[in-house]
């Protein structure tokens, strides 16, 4: 059974930092990433990485501030993707979702078939 579980969300002041993690199990995923969503808006691409981190993409709004990384267990039973967020802004406030897929890296929501439940990040001004 595939499971993606996010952790690390919370409340932080503007300019601060926060780290998110997502552990995936049940399959070996070639690509994992993060999206975020605020009420009334579409889900926005944040970052994604390939299995070996040889291919990494960032959304324009987070480039230079967020860093995605990945840790694959030796047996690939569990894979963890991290999102290190620095210089946070109030506009970074959103529910952050972990996403995973087998075949190709993508900046599109439709490119990922597996999703976590989301974790709230709130940045106060």
Short mmCIF file of N, CA, C and O in Angstrom, two decimals:
data_model
loop_
_atom_site.label_atom_id
_atom_site.label_comp_id
_atom_site.label_asym_id
_atom_site.label_seq_id
_atom_site.Cartn_x
_atom_site.Cartn_y
_atom_site.Cartn_z
N UNK A 1 0.84 -1.18 0.00
CA UNK A 1 0.00 0.00 0.00
C UNK A 1 0.89 1.25 0.00
O UNK A 1 1.79 1.37 0.81
N UNK A 2 0.62 2.13 -0.92
CA UNK A 2 1.40 3.36 -1.02
C UNK A 2 0.96 4.35 0.04
O UNK A 2 -0.23 4.60 0.24
N UNK A 3 1.94 4.92 0.71
CA UNK A 3 1.66 5.96 1.70
C UNK A 3 2.68 7.07 1.57
O UNK A 3 3.87 6.81 1.40
N UNK A 4 2.20 8.29 1.63
CA UNK A 4 3.06 9.46 1.70
C UNK A 4 2.65 10.24 2.94
O UNK A 4 1.47 10.60 3.08
N UNK A 5 3.59 10.50 3.80
CA UNK A 5 3.27 11.17 5.06
C UNK A 5 4.18 12.38 5.24
O UNK A 5 5.40 12.24 5.32
N UNK A 6 3.57 13.56 5.29
CA UNK A 6 4.32 14.79 5.48
C UNK A 6 4.42 15.14 6.96
O UNK A 6 3.55 14.78 7.76
N UNK A 7 5.47 15.88 7.28
CA UNK A 7 5.61 16.41 8.62
C UNK A 7 6.45 17.68 8.57
O UNK A 7 7.13 17.92 7.57
N UNK A 8 6.37 18.47 9.62
CA UNK A 8 7.23 19.63 9.73
C UNK A 8 6.56 20.97 9.54
O UNK A 8 7.20 22.01 9.68
N UNK A 9 5.30 20.99 9.21
CA UNK A 9 4.62 22.26 9.04
C UNK A 9 4.46 22.98 10.37
O UNK A 9 4.71 22.43 11.44
N UNK A 10 4.05 24.24 10.28
CA UNK A 10 3.84 25.01 11.50
C UNK A 10 3.78 26.48 11.23
O UNK A 10 3.59 26.92 10.09
N UNK A 11 3.95 27.25 12.30
CA UNK A 11 3.88 28.70 12.24
C UNK A 11 5.28 29.28 12.41
O UNK A 11 6.03 28.88 13.30
N UNK A 12 5.61 30.23 11.55
CA UNK A 12 6.93 30.85 11.60
C UNK A 12 6.79 32.31 11.22
O UNK A 12 5.89 32.67 10.46
N UNK A 13 7.67 33.14 11.73
CA UNK A 13 7.64 34.55 11.37
C UNK A 13 8.32 34.78 10.03
O UNK A 13 9.20 34.00 9.61
N UNK A 14 7.92 35.83 9.38
CA UNK A 14 8.54 36.18 8.10
C UNK A 14 10.05 36.32 8.27
O UNK A 14 10.53 36.87 9.26
N UNK A 15 10.77 35.79 7.30
CA UNK A 15 12.23 35.78 7.37
C UNK A 15 12.80 34.54 8.01
O UNK A 15 14.01 34.30 7.94
N UNK A 16 11.95 33.76 8.62
CA UNK A 16 12.39 32.55 9.30
C UNK A 16 12.51 31.36 8.37
O UNK A 16 12.36 31.48 7.15
N UNK A 17 12.79 30.22 8.98
CA UNK A 17 13.00 28.99 8.23
C UNK A 17 12.12 27.88 8.78
O UNK A 17 11.73 27.89 9.95
N UNK A 18 11.86 26.93 7.92
CA UNK A 18 11.07 25.76 8.31
C UNK A 18 11.46 24.61 7.40
O UNK A 18 11.76 24.82 6.22
N UNK A 19 11.48 23.41 7.95
CA UNK A 19 11.83 22.24 7.16
C UNK A 19 10.67 21.27 7.13
O UNK A 19 10.10 20.93 8.17
N UNK A 20 10.34 20.82 5.95
CA UNK A 20 9.32 19.81 5.76
C UNK A 20 9.96 18.49 5.35
O UNK A 20 11.01 18.48 4.71
N UNK A 21 9.32 17.41 5.71
CA UNK A 21 9.76 16.11 5.23
C UNK A 21 8.56 15.28 4.83
O UNK A 21 7.45 15.50 5.31
N UNK A 22 8.80 14.35 3.94
CA UNK A 22 7.75 13.46 3.46
C UNK A 22 8.36 12.09 3.27
O UNK A 22 9.32 11.94 2.51
N UNK A 23 7.79 11.11 3.91
CA UNK A 23 8.27 9.75 3.76
C UNK A 23 7.27 8.95 2.94
O UNK A 23 6.08 8.92 3.27
N UNK A 24 7.76 8.35 1.89
CA UNK A 24 6.93 7.55 1.00
C UNK A 24 7.28 6.09 1.14
O UNK A 24 8.46 5.73 1.25
N UNK A 25 6.28 5.25 1.13
CA UNK A 25 6.50 3.81 1.22
C UNK A 25 5.50 3.10 0.33
O UNK A 25 4.48 3.64 -0.06
N UNK A 26 5.80 1.86 0.03
CA UNK A 26 4.89 1.05 -0.77
C UNK A 26 5.32 0.85 -2.20
O UNK A 26 4.93 -0.12 -2.84
N UNK A 27 6.09 1.80 -2.74
CA UNK A 27 6.63 1.67 -4.08
C UNK A 27 7.94 2.45 -4.15
O UNK A 27 8.19 3.30 -3.29
N UNK A 28 8.71 2.17 -5.17
CA UNK A 28 9.91 2.96 -5.42
C UNK A 28 9.55 4.05 -6.42
O UNK A 28 9.17 3.75 -7.55
N UNK A 29 9.67 5.29 -5.99
CA UNK A 29 9.26 6.41 -6.82
C UNK A 29 10.46 7.05 -7.51
O UNK A 29 11.44 7.39 -6.88
N UNK A 30 10.33 7.22 -8.80
CA UNK A 30 11.40 7.87 -9.54
C UNK A 30 11.47 9.35 -9.25
O UNK A 30 12.55 9.94 -9.31
N UNK A 31 10.34 9.95 -8.93
CA UNK A 31 10.29 11.39 -8.78
C UNK A 31 9.41 11.76 -7.59
O UNK A 31 8.32 11.22 -7.41
N UNK A 32 9.89 12.70 -6.81
CA UNK A 32 9.13 13.19 -5.66
C UNK A 32 9.22 14.69 -5.63
O UNK A 32 10.23 15.28 -6.07
N UNK A 33 8.18 15.32 -5.11
CA UNK A 33 8.18 16.77 -5.11
C UNK A 33 7.19 17.34 -4.12
O UNK A 33 6.57 16.62 -3.35
N UNK A 34 7.09 18.66 -4.19
CA UNK A 34 6.21 19.41 -3.31
C UNK A 34 5.37 20.39 -4.12
O UNK A 34 5.87 21.04 -5.04
N UNK A 35 4.14 20.48 -3.74
CA UNK A 35 3.22 21.50 -4.23
C UNK A 35 2.62 22.22 -3.03
O UNK A 35 2.73 21.74 -1.90
N UNK A 36 2.00 23.35 -3.28
CA UNK A 36 1.31 24.05 -2.20
C UNK A 36 0.01 24.64 -2.73
O UNK A 36 -0.14 24.88 -3.93
N UNK A 37 -0.90 24.86 -1.81
CA UNK A 37 -2.21 25.35 -2.22
C UNK A 37 -2.79 26.24 -1.13
O UNK A 37 -2.72 25.91 0.06
N UNK A 38 -3.37 27.35 -1.56
CA UNK A 38 -4.13 28.22 -0.66
C UNK A 38 -5.59 28.14 -1.07
O UNK A 38 -5.89 27.84 -2.24
N UNK A 39 -6.49 28.41 -0.16
CA UNK A 39 -7.92 28.29 -0.49
C UNK A 39 -8.30 29.16 -1.68
O UNK A 39 -7.89 30.32 -1.78
N UNK A 40 -9.04 28.57 -2.60
CA UNK A 40 -9.52 29.30 -3.75
C UNK A 40 -8.56 29.37 -4.91
O UNK A 40 -8.88 29.96 -5.94
N UNK A 41 -7.37 28.80 -4.75
CA UNK A 41 -6.39 28.83 -5.83
C UNK A 41 -5.97 27.42 -6.22
O UNK A 41 -6.16 26.47 -5.47
N UNK A 42 -5.40 27.33 -7.40
CA UNK A 42 -4.92 26.04 -7.88
C UNK A 42 -3.65 25.64 -7.11
O UNK A 42 -2.94 26.49 -6.57
N UNK A 43 -3.40 24.35 -7.13
CA UNK A 43 -2.20 23.86 -6.50
C UNK A 43 -0.99 24.34 -7.28
O UNK A 43 -0.93 24.24 -8.51
N UNK A 44 0.00 24.86 -6.58
CA UNK A 44 1.18 25.47 -7.19
C UNK A 44 2.40 24.57 -7.02
O UNK A 44 2.67 24.08 -5.92
N UNK A 45 3.15 24.40 -8.09
CA UNK A 45 4.39 23.63 -8.04
C UNK A 45 5.43 24.37 -7.22
O UNK A 45 5.65 25.56 -7.41
N UNK A 46 6.10 23.62 -6.33
CA UNK A 46 7.16 24.20 -5.50
C UNK A 46 8.52 23.67 -5.91
O UNK A 46 9.43 24.43 -6.25
N UNK A 47 8.69 22.36 -5.88
CA UNK A 47 9.97 21.76 -6.21
C UNK A 47 9.80 20.27 -6.45
O UNK A 47 8.85 19.67 -5.97
N UNK A 48 10.74 19.69 -7.19
CA UNK A 48 10.71 18.26 -7.44
C UNK A 48 12.13 17.76 -7.68
O UNK A 48 13.00 18.52 -8.14
N UNK A 49 12.33 16.48 -7.39
CA UNK A 49 13.65 15.89 -7.57
C UNK A 49 13.51 14.48 -8.10
O UNK A 49 12.56 13.77 -7.80
N UNK A 50 14.47 14.08 -8.89
CA UNK A 50 14.51 12.71 -9.36
C UNK A 50 15.10 11.81 -8.29
O UNK A 50 15.59 12.28 -7.25
N UNK A 51 15.11 10.52 -8.55
CA UNK A 51 15.54 9.53 -7.54
C UNK A 51 16.95 9.81 -7.04
O UNK A 51 17.23 9.79 -5.87
N UNK A 52 17.84 10.11 -7.95
CA UNK A 52 19.23 10.33 -7.57
C UNK A 52 19.59 11.80 -7.45
O UNK A 52 20.78 12.13 -7.35
N UNK A 53 18.56 12.65 -7.48
CA UNK A 53 18.76 14.10 -7.36
C UNK A 53 19.56 14.68 -8.52
O UNK A 53 20.10 15.78 -8.43
N UNK A 54 19.61 13.94 -9.62
CA UNK A 54 20.31 14.47 -10.78
C UNK A 54 19.48 15.47 -11.56
O UNK A 54 19.99 16.22 -12.39
N UNK A 55 18.19 15.48 -11.30
CA UNK A 55 17.28 16.39 -11.98
C UNK A 55 16.41 17.04 -10.92
O UNK A 55 15.62 16.37 -10.26
N UNK A 56 16.57 18.34 -10.74
CA UNK A 56 15.83 19.07 -9.72
C UNK A 56 15.20 20.30 -10.35
O UNK A 56 15.85 21.00 -11.15
N UNK A 57 13.96 20.54 -10.02
CA UNK A 57 13.23 21.70 -10.53
C UNK A 57 12.67 22.49 -9.36
O UNK A 57 12.29 21.92 -8.34
N UNK A 58 12.59 23.81 -9.56
CA UNK A 58 11.98 24.70 -8.57
C UNK A 58 10.97 25.62 -9.25
O UNK A 58 11.17 26.04 -10.39
N UNK A 59 9.91 25.95 -8.52
CA UNK A 59 9.01 26.98 -8.98
C UNK A 59 9.69 28.34 -8.88
O UNK A 59 10.54 28.56 -8.02
N UNK A 60 9.31 29.25 -9.74
CA UNK A 60 9.95 30.55 -9.80
C UNK A 60 9.84 31.30 -8.47
O UNK A 60 10.78 32.02 -8.09
N UNK A 61 8.76 31.14 -7.78
CA UNK A 61 8.53 31.92 -6.56
C UNK A 61 9.39 31.46 -5.39
O UNK A 61 9.48 32.18 -4.38
N UNK A 62 10.02 30.31 -5.50
CA UNK A 62 10.80 29.79 -4.37
C UNK A 62 12.28 29.61 -4.70
O UNK A 62 13.07 29.26 -3.82
N UNK A 63 12.66 29.85 -5.93
CA UNK A 63 14.06 29.68 -6.32
C UNK A 63 14.96 30.55 -5.47
O UNK A 63 14.69 31.73 -5.25
N UNK A 64 16.04 29.95 -5.00
CA UNK A 64 17.00 30.67 -4.18
C UNK A 64 16.65 30.69 -2.70
O UNK A 64 17.47 31.08 -1.87
N UNK A 65 15.43 30.29 -2.36
CA UNK A 65 15.01 30.29 -0.95
C UNK A 65 14.73 28.87 -0.43
O UNK A 65 14.94 28.59 0.74
N UNK A 66 14.24 28.01 -1.30
CA UNK A 66 13.88 26.65 -0.90
C UNK A 66 14.87 25.67 -1.51
O UNK A 66 15.37 25.87 -2.62
N UNK A 67 15.12 24.59 -0.78
CA UNK A 67 16.01 23.54 -1.27
C UNK A 67 15.34 22.19 -1.06
O UNK A 67 14.91 21.88 0.06
N UNK A 68 15.26 21.42 -2.12
CA UNK A 68 14.70 20.08 -2.02
C UNK A 68 15.84 19.07 -2.01
O UNK A 68 16.85 19.24 -2.70
N UNK A 69 15.67 18.04 -1.22
CA UNK A 69 16.65 16.96 -1.19
C UNK A 69 15.92 15.65 -0.93
O UNK A 69 14.75 15.65 -0.53
N UNK A 70 16.65 14.58 -1.14
CA UNK A 70 15.99 13.28 -1.08
C UNK A 70 16.92 12.26 -0.45
O UNK A 70 18.13 12.27 -0.67
N UNK A 71 16.34 11.36 0.31
CA UNK A 71 17.08 10.28 0.95
C UNK A 71 16.37 8.97 0.64
O UNK A 71 15.20 8.79 0.99
N UNK A 72 17.07 8.09 -0.06
CA UNK A 72 16.48 6.80 -0.40
C UNK A 72 17.07 5.72 0.48
O UNK A 72 18.29 5.57 0.54
N UNK A 73 16.21 4.97 1.13
CA UNK A 73 16.70 3.87 1.94
C UNK A 73 17.39 2.84 1.05
O UNK A 73 17.07 2.72 -0.13
N UNK A 74 18.30 2.12 1.60
CA UNK A 74 19.09 1.17 0.82
C UNK A 74 18.23 0.17 0.08
O UNK A 74 18.51 -0.19 -1.06
N UNK A 75 17.13 -0.25 0.69
CA UNK A 75 16.25 -1.22 0.05
C UNK A 75 15.10 -0.55 -0.70
O UNK A 75 14.23 -1.22 -1.22
N UNK A 76 15.10 0.79 -0.73
CA UNK A 76 14.06 1.57 -1.42
C UNK A 76 12.66 1.34 -0.89
O UNK A 76 11.68 1.72 -1.51
N UNK A 77 12.55 0.72 0.27
CA UNK A 77 11.24 0.53 0.85
C UNK A 77 10.66 1.87 1.28
O UNK A 77 9.47 2.13 1.12
N UNK A 78 11.51 2.71 1.83
CA UNK A 78 11.07 4.05 2.19
C UNK A 78 11.97 5.08 1.52
O UNK A 78 13.17 4.90 1.44
N UNK A 79 11.33 6.13 1.04
CA UNK A 79 12.06 7.25 0.45
C UNK A 79 11.57 8.52 1.11
O UNK A 79 10.35 8.69 1.30
N UNK A 80 12.48 9.38 1.44
CA UNK A 80 12.12 10.62 2.12
C UNK A 80 12.57 11.80 1.29
O UNK A 80 13.72 11.83 0.83
N UNK A 81 11.68 12.74 1.12
CA UNK A 81 12.02 13.98 0.43
C UNK A 81 11.88 15.13 1.43
O UNK A 81 10.94 15.14 2.24
N UNK A 82 12.83 16.03 1.40
CA UNK A 82 12.86 17.14 2.32
C UNK A 82 12.68 18.45 1.56
O UNK A 82 13.10 18.58 0.41
N UNK A 83 12.11 19.42 2.23
CA UNK A 83 12.02 20.76 1.68
C UNK A 83 12.51 21.73 2.75
O UNK A 83 11.86 21.92 3.77
N UNK A 84 13.68 22.29 2.51
CA UNK A 84 14.24 23.28 3.42
C UNK A 84 13.81 24.66 2.93
O UNK A 84 14.14 25.05 1.81
N UNK A 85 13.09 25.37 3.77
CA UNK A 85 12.53 26.66 3.37
C UNK A 85 13.17 27.78 4.19
O UNK A 85 13.12 27.73 5.42
N UNK A 86 13.76 28.72 3.51
CA UNK A 86 14.41 29.85 4.17
C UNK A 86 13.81 31.16 3.68
O UNK A 86 13.15 31.20 2.64
N UNK A 87 14.09 32.22 4.42
CA UNK A 87 13.60 33.55 4.05
C UNK A 87 12.12 33.51 3.73
O UNK A 87 11.67 34.04 2.71
N UNK A 88 11.38 32.90 4.60
CA UNK A 88 9.95 32.72 4.34
C UNK A 88 9.21 34.04 4.33
O UNK A 88 9.53 34.97 5.07
N UNK A 89 8.19 34.09 3.47
CA UNK A 89 7.37 35.27 3.30
C UNK A 89 5.92 34.92 3.62
O UNK A 89 5.52 33.76 3.51
N UNK A 90 5.12 35.90 4.00
CA UNK A 90 3.70 35.61 4.25
C UNK A 90 3.02 34.92 3.06
O UNK A 90 2.13 34.08 3.26
N UNK A 91 3.44 35.25 1.85
CA UNK A 91 2.83 34.63 0.68
C UNK A 91 3.22 33.17 0.51
O UNK A 91 2.70 32.49 -0.38
N UNK A 92 4.13 32.67 1.33
CA UNK A 92 4.44 31.24 1.32
C UNK A 92 3.43 30.45 2.15
O UNK A 92 3.47 29.21 2.15
N UNK A 93 2.55 31.14 2.84
CA UNK A 93 1.53 30.47 3.63
C UNK A 93 0.64 29.62 2.73
O UNK A 93 0.08 30.12 1.76
N UNK A 94 0.52 28.35 3.07
CA UNK A 94 -0.26 27.42 2.25
C UNK A 94 -0.25 26.05 2.92
O UNK A 94 0.49 25.82 3.87
N UNK A 95 -1.06 25.17 2.37
CA UNK A 95 -0.94 23.75 2.71
C UNK A 95 0.06 23.16 1.72
O UNK A 95 -0.12 23.31 0.50
N UNK A 96 1.07 22.52 2.22
CA UNK A 96 2.11 21.94 1.39
C UNK A 96 1.86 20.44 1.24
O UNK A 96 1.71 19.73 2.24
N UNK A 97 1.86 19.99 0.00
CA UNK A 97 1.59 18.60 -0.32
C UNK A 97 2.82 17.93 -0.91
O UNK A 97 3.48 18.48 -1.80
N UNK A 98 3.08 16.74 -0.43
CA UNK A 98 4.11 15.89 -1.02
C UNK A 98 3.49 15.11 -2.18
O UNK A 98 2.34 14.67 -2.09
N UNK A 99 4.24 14.96 -3.25
CA UNK A 99 3.76 14.24 -4.42
C UNK A 99 4.83 13.29 -4.91
O UNK A 99 6.03 13.55 -4.75
N UNK A 100 4.40 12.20 -5.52
CA UNK A 100 5.36 11.22 -6.02
C UNK A 100 4.83 10.54 -7.27
O UNK A 100 3.61 10.40 -7.45
N UNK A 101 5.74 10.14 -8.11
CA UNK A 101 5.36 9.39 -9.31
C UNK A 101 6.51 8.51 -9.75
O UNK A 101 7.64 8.66 -9.27
N UNK A 102 6.21 7.64 -10.68
CA UNK A 102 7.19 6.64 -11.07
C UNK A 102 8.06 7.07 -12.23
O UNK A 102 9.24 6.75 -12.28
N UNK A 103 7.50 7.80 -13.19
CA UNK A 103 8.09 7.82 -14.52
C UNK A 103 8.79 9.10 -14.94
O UNK A 103 9.77 9.03 -15.69
N UNK A 104 8.29 10.25 -14.53
CA UNK A 104 8.86 11.47 -15.09
C UNK A 104 8.71 12.62 -14.12
O UNK A 104 7.71 12.75 -13.43
N UNK A 105 9.70 13.50 -14.09
CA UNK A 105 9.61 14.70 -13.28
C UNK A 105 8.67 15.68 -13.96
O UNK A 105 8.59 15.74 -15.19
N UNK A 106 7.93 16.42 -13.20
CA UNK A 106 6.95 17.32 -13.77
C UNK A 106 6.70 18.49 -12.84
O UNK A 106 6.86 18.38 -11.63
N UNK A 107 6.32 19.62 -13.42
CA UNK A 107 5.88 20.77 -12.64
C UNK A 107 4.36 20.84 -12.59
O UNK A 107 3.81 21.78 -12.01
N UNK A 108 3.70 19.86 -13.17
CA UNK A 108 2.25 19.86 -13.25
C UNK A 108 1.65 18.94 -12.20
O UNK A 108 2.15 17.84 -11.96
N UNK A 109 0.54 19.37 -11.64
CA UNK A 109 -0.16 18.54 -10.67
C UNK A 109 -0.56 17.20 -11.30
O UNK A 109 -0.48 16.16 -10.64
N UNK A 110 -0.94 17.24 -12.54
CA UNK A 110 -1.37 16.02 -13.23
C UNK A 110 -0.23 15.04 -13.46
O UNK A 110 -0.46 13.90 -13.83
N UNK A 111 0.99 15.48 -13.23
CA UNK A 111 2.14 14.61 -13.43
C UNK A 111 2.42 13.67 -12.27
O UNK A 111 3.33 12.85 -12.35
N UNK A 112 1.65 13.79 -11.20
CA UNK A 112 1.88 12.99 -10.01
C UNK A 112 0.62 12.23 -9.64
O UNK A 112 -0.47 12.81 -9.57
N UNK A 113 0.78 10.95 -9.39
CA UNK A 113 -0.38 10.11 -9.09
C UNK A 113 -0.51 9.80 -7.61
O UNK A 113 -1.53 9.26 -7.20
N UNK A 114 0.49 10.12 -6.84
CA UNK A 114 0.45 9.80 -5.42
C UNK A 114 0.67 11.08 -4.63
O UNK A 114 1.59 11.85 -4.91
N UNK A 115 -0.18 11.25 -3.59
CA UNK A 115 -0.16 12.49 -2.84
C UNK A 115 -0.27 12.23 -1.35
O UNK A 115 -0.93 11.28 -0.91
N UNK A 116 0.38 13.11 -0.58
CA UNK A 116 0.19 13.09 0.85
C UNK A 116 -1.03 13.89 1.24
O UNK A 116 -1.72 14.47 0.39
N UNK A 117 -1.30 13.94 2.53
CA UNK A 117 -2.49 14.63 3.04
C UNK A 117 -2.27 16.13 3.19
O UNK A 117 -3.24 16.88 3.31
N UNK A 118 -1.05 16.55 3.21
CA UNK A 118 -0.76 17.98 3.32
C UNK A 118 -0.39 18.39 4.73
O UNK A 118 -0.85 17.79 5.71
N UNK A 119 0.43 19.43 4.81
CA UNK A 119 0.81 19.99 6.10
C UNK A 119 0.76 21.52 5.99
O UNK A 119 1.20 22.09 4.99
N UNK A 120 0.19 22.16 6.98
CA UNK A 120 -0.01 23.60 6.94
C UNK A 120 1.27 24.34 7.30
O UNK A 120 1.91 24.03 8.31
N UNK A 121 1.60 25.31 6.48
CA UNK A 121 2.70 26.24 6.77
C UNK A 121 2.10 27.64 6.83
O UNK A 121 1.44 28.08 5.87
N UNK A 122 2.32 28.31 7.93
CA UNK A 122 1.80 29.67 8.10
C UNK A 122 2.96 30.60 8.43
O UNK A 122 3.70 30.35 9.38
N UNK A 123 3.10 31.64 7.63
CA UNK A 123 4.16 32.62 7.83
C UNK A 123 3.51 33.94 8.23
O UNK A 123 2.74 34.52 7.46
N UNK A 124 3.82 34.39 9.43
CA UNK A 124 3.22 35.62 9.92
C UNK A 124 4.11 36.81 9.57
O UNK A 124 5.34 36.69 9.53
N UNK A 125 3.47 37.94 9.35
CA UNK A 125 4.22 39.14 8.97
C UNK A 125 4.67 39.93 10.19
O UNK A 125 4.25 39.68 11.31
#
